[in-house]
Amino acid sequence: MKIAVINPNTTASMTDKIAQAARDVSYSETEIMAATSSMGPASIEGYYDEALAVPGLLLEISKAEKAGADAAIIACFDDTGLDAARSLARIPVLGICEAALATAAYIAQRYTVITTAEQSRLPVEGLVRRYGHGQKCNVRAANISVLSLEDPKSNARDLLRNEITSALNEDKTEAIVLGCAGMADLVMNLRSEFGLPVIDGVAAAVKHAEGLVALGLITSKRGPYVHPATKPYYGQLREFSPQVLS
Amino acid sequence: MKIAVINPNTTASMTDKIAQAARDVSYSETEIMAATSSMGPASIEGYYDEALAVPGLLLEISKAEKAGADAAIIACFDDTGLDAARSLARIPVLGICEAALATAAYIAQRYTVITTAEQSRLPVEGLVRRYGHGQKCNVRAANISVLSLEDPKSNARDLLRNEITSALNEDKTEAIVLGCAGMADLVMNLRSEFGLPVIDGVAAAVKHAEGLVALGLITSKRGPYVHPATKPYYGQLREFSPQVLS
Amino acid sequence: MKIAVINPNTTASMTDKIAQAARDVSYSETEIMAATSSMGPASIEGYYDEALAVPGLLLEISKAEKAGADAAIIACFDDTGLDAARSLARIPVLGICEAALATAAYIAQRYTVITTAEQSRLPVEGLVRRYGHGQKCNVRAANISVLSLEDPKSNARDLLRNEITSALNEDKTEAIVLGCAGMADLVMNLRSEFGLPVIDGVAAAVKHAEGLVALGLITSKRGPYVHPATKPYYGQLREFSPQVLS
Amino acid sequence: MKIAVINPNTTASMTDKIAQAARDVSYSETEIMAATSSMGPASIEGYYDEALAVPGLLLEISKAEKAGADAAIIACFDDTGLDAARSLARIPVLGICEAALATAAYIAQRYTVITTAEQSRLPVEGLVRRYGHGQKCNVRAANISVLSLEDPKSNARDLLRNEITSALNEDKTEAIVLGCAGMADLVMNLRSEFGLPVIDGVAAAVKHAEGLVALGLITSKRGPYVHPATKPYYGQLREFSPQVLS
Amino acid sequence: MKIAVINPNTTASMTDKIAQAARDVSYSETEIMAATSSMGPASIEGYYDEALAVPGLLLEISKAEKAGADAAIIACFDDTGLDAARSLARIPVLGICEAALATAAYIAQRYTVITTAEQSRLPVEGLVRRYGHGQKCNVRAANISVLSLEDPKSNARDLLRNEITSALNEDKTEAIVLGCAGMADLVMNLRSEFGLPVIDGVAAAVKHAEGLVALGLITSKRGPYVHPATKPYYGQLREFSPQVLS
Amino acid sequence: MKIAVINPNTTASMTDKIAQAARDVSYSETEIMAATSSMGPASIEGYYDEALAVPGLLLEISKAEKAGADAAIIACFDDTGLDAARSLARIPVLGICEAALATAAYIAQRYTVITTAEQSRLPVEGLVRRYGHGQKCNVRAANISVLSLEDPKSNARDLLRNEITSALNEDKTEAIVLGCAGMADLVMNLRSEFGLPVIDGVAAAVKHAEGLVALGLITSKRGPYVHPATKPYYGQLREFSPQVLS
């Protein structure tokens, strides 16, 4: 089984960390195909970065499918481009926010996402509601940048810890969801430090992707995820015309 | 890894079918521990049967945990006793309705549960809302009894097919969720007959249970799933006192 | 008119208090038939106790109906076993949480339930939403045990008062709902002490039960409350088979 | 105990029927004080009539309170002027839609209001949601006028029956709520004809009003139902200034 | 184009301020027809005042329509009588709360209404939900009276400022909606003082009213806004009979 | 005043029609700056086209702002890229779905969007809920392609008419919202043919954009619409780096 894990941020060091998190939890028979998007923002923080990360992501999804991937994971907590990717691909596509929340709901009634920057808080709240967790999950921002998590000298980890403490005291939270793929390496430490379940979306998505493949399930094409119709695409994005790309 | 799959209906032939469905999708390293409840209704149809199935289920959950299970699955689509089981056990406990819906949400935007008897329709609708799928999933009853699914001469399968046809035509559904553990053997036939994803909750729950175990996640005890307090239990259910049972 | 008031906690001292609260508000023509469950937990705190209290409750519901009760009240704020009891009985069955909330909605736009232990808070929140009060009512836990309310030397009453004060100051609440049948004797004192409506579910349920009987209304059997189908029940709960019990 | 039942329609023949329905279900100790509004529309159908019926209603509420009423019922299914009446009065005020829905929720999971004219359908749907029954109750219009119910030669009753039949067949409804005070005399016939619970709001409100009085509960004045502040009122409605009226 | 701006408070000094706010933003071709209601409360604070302001408002709506108005605005943040006015009039009728919220949603994801008195807070929250902004907008009361805004010596402005500061710090609000027509003159000062969008409902409603007229859109009469049926009206409100008034 | 109207479909004939619709309703002082995206799909149908249309749209938004536009309108009913555009631009940005729904809510309680292809139905339903119209508006697909609306020989108009007829008969709709910018030229004919309000989003957005500009309101930058942070962008989309583009 081959699972593509695609980092829509164009920062390769994040991809290494993400790939490691994926491999740590995957079955021995699973091959993790990690890829970094080659076009778009170095890091995704807010709606603008998110929108511009989608073409690069779709390119990698398409490449992964051609290379034989059985499922694909979008390794950014905004679940950037999830609907477009599901339309394009035949294989199942999972978002890490989606998978983290689905996982949290099995082990807690109230859980908290700690995201990075304040401008990502409301976009993630939108996902929480879309996926049906609005009554159970709240979202907090630790006020850190995505790339500071790559910098061992930043105080990003301390700010993250402070926010977990607030979630415990103020929200009576039962479990923590890490709201950025770049936090994937912190799961085990935080779990033992705070003594509560801590969930990383990359790891959660790998297990659910393996599950879908084992069950033989693929995206239904009977609704809005029907493959995009053949039509001309113009200008710089000409190559994204569905008949060209897929 | 050991996954307990517990049939809260006291009908062993259903358990065989359920165990088979579980083994068909589990990893080779996973041991499926199938068990049939020894007290309560032969089949669970509606609120009354559901309530009386819970003590027998809890007994099996407790036994399974003592026997080393890493996770437990309640193999009845009403997710009978899920909250009580999560309070009692230290290991994660999954409902098959919960797992089937979480799985459907990855591959379709609108999906339909086909349950057995009309009196199970609204209880399942309640679960659909509780798990956050109210906007995406509707529930239909095929007007068949649970045990008729065990009878090769009944017309239950035809009634089930009719209801799937109605879901396609009237609801524009994109995927079907089978609303009874006793339908687990029909997945592959229905999938190829109707050409759309068909999801069985037992199989879905096995994959998500394997996932939780691989991720090292257990039920959070910081909220309402705290282990029940020590206190006397009286009468016929004396043995269920938390200090006796666990 | 005969109204059965059933304490699903197996603690007779609570039943005395509950019966008194019921008799204090019932019409002179109403006979209050108080009963204590004989099997299950001494007190109901959280999902596990709740589930194990149901068989004993159903036995008392069945006995009360045979003894001529016109309606039955489940005197535990978790509304333990309400749906199962409605399926089993022909007479109307009321939960005290349900009745307390329906009563509060007539006299206030925002109200607060003060429940006992923290692990009962989210279960009660679930009821609040189920009954349609999610936008109007919040739930607070006083962090007291149910049985401490029976102990004149405990500080349970003070903790309850503190929580009412917080509800007034922090939530701008307009009315208080006492979230445990064991608080029924405190209504009048709290009402005069805090100068706002204080509602006890037992009393509220008695009045609404009398109302249903006077109106000649019984549980509709056209939906999920249809009487449970005849089928074998096995093991220790054999006697609960619908054809045996009713 | 004195319960004021106020018909905000200025049609006395309706009031007679309403008063009869109230007396049929009230306790012998309860005095029903029936009153007809003296200003405003002959019948309330839609938002405009509803708004113009409020001053006349408030006048009768005020008179009833001065005459010693312990509670007041607004006998129009639009619950016309309910919030204003609760602000003005010290005694509890109940709407018949509110009471009918609260009653239906005790005996059924899905119920249907049959209202009169199509233009009352969405206003009643608004009430259904406000009172928290949006998931459980739908609303149908029988396309009859309020006053045709007073006319023995009209086909209003047949149209009402047709709509009940549709609710049973199309909505799988479990109980019927009559959506107009002028239908109060039809309850018993429809109940036996259709073999399901049929609820009249006037009768339901009488029982819940008696209950509130027995429990000693009055409208909380700590929130938006605080008594209106003293201030000048001008023109034709000068006499409605709070210091004049109350 | 003629836009009627009707103050349902019977206080002419408020009307002057409102008319000024309307004229400040209207197109040069638009004639603002300002009117003060001649019957009812001097100021609208809470449900009672609101109900009694409606007849006077409807009279002015009717007069304005006869005088050739193309649209009408109800210049009170409770949107007093909006549904009745839409039924009566052929021209479009807009509420200033409705218009302010529709405007805020174009420029912010989270916004806060600052209303006057505490007893107006929950009525406005009801409007916020009715108009579909429940997830995006919260409501705060500055604890000031409507008429104090007319008094240059009162501390009303300071209390309003304090509440805006709290909304910024505690709610992370992105925009402020002034919750009273009597605050219309403060928009520009508050906008520059706090450096965030501040919205006055009167101005917002003028622009949306001009828009509806330019688009040739009028209230649909196919649903609950159908013109009220011909029927007798009695007593003091006799003249409000639809056939008399319109 | 200058309003940019940007067609994110790369089909110039649609832009001509859209520009005409905008000019038909704008004030004489308003200059409509119409632009066609130069990169991406010829027409937007479903999630994939939508995602790939965003970069081209953002380029035109940026150009329009530099050319002095006071507000920008995204002339595609999917409101493609709305959040990203609001982050990028300082001027207000409006979606035509958003504006059409805000307009419909002023004149009807229940309205229906008629969109083009079935695969656009659920995406538009998502917008309807996001903008708070979930309780009031349903969505139908006429099963036509966007470009067929440009072809005078297609039967697209007839299919659209059929769907309006169904909305009237089956949904009791009060107003129709045309769910594609390419339908803008049909408003007047449909309005007179069906005798009910018909709303085109382009025209609606022009009036609301003019309104925002007249009120001096711009997008709040205190929340998720903060301007994107400076950071490197790579590959083919290098030029979209915020510091390059704006």
Tab-separated table of C-alpha atoms in Angstrom, chain E residues 28 51 54 56 71-73 84 90 94 99 103 113 123 126 133 135 147 161 174 186 212 221 228 230:
chain	number	residue	atom	x	y	z
E	28	SER	CA	-28.392	63.353	-4.139
E	51	ALA	CA	-45.232	46.028	20.999
E	54	VAL	CA	-46.113	49.010	16.314
E	56	GLY	CA	-48.005	54.085	15.363
E	71	ALA	CA	-39.093	52.040	0.363
E	72	ALA	CA	-39.423	52.422	4.114
E	73	ILE	CA	-36.948	52.031	6.957
E	84	ALA	CA	-46.389	43.469	10.047
E	90	ARG	CA	-46.304	47.014	-1.167
E	94	LEU	CA	-36.100	47.359	6.011
E	99	ALA	CA	-29.336	46.178	7.465
E	103	THR	CA	-23.481	45.236	6.086
E	113	VAL	CA	-23.647	44.857	18.563
E	123	PRO	CA	-34.339	40.734	22.070
E	126	GLY	CA	-33.081	36.945	18.923
E	133	HIS	CA	-25.709	35.844	12.179
E	135	GLN	CA	-22.334	32.199	14.734
E	147	LEU	CA	-33.045	58.952	25.935
E	161	ARG	CA	-16.827	53.447	24.733
E	174	GLU	CA	-13.474	42.925	14.157
E	186	LEU	CA	-21.336	58.853	16.878
E	212	LEU	CA	-33.689	47.496	-3.637
E	221	LYS	CA	-46.543	38.525	-1.580
E	228	PRO	CA	-53.718	41.204	5.248
E	230	THR	CA	-60.216	42.176	4.592
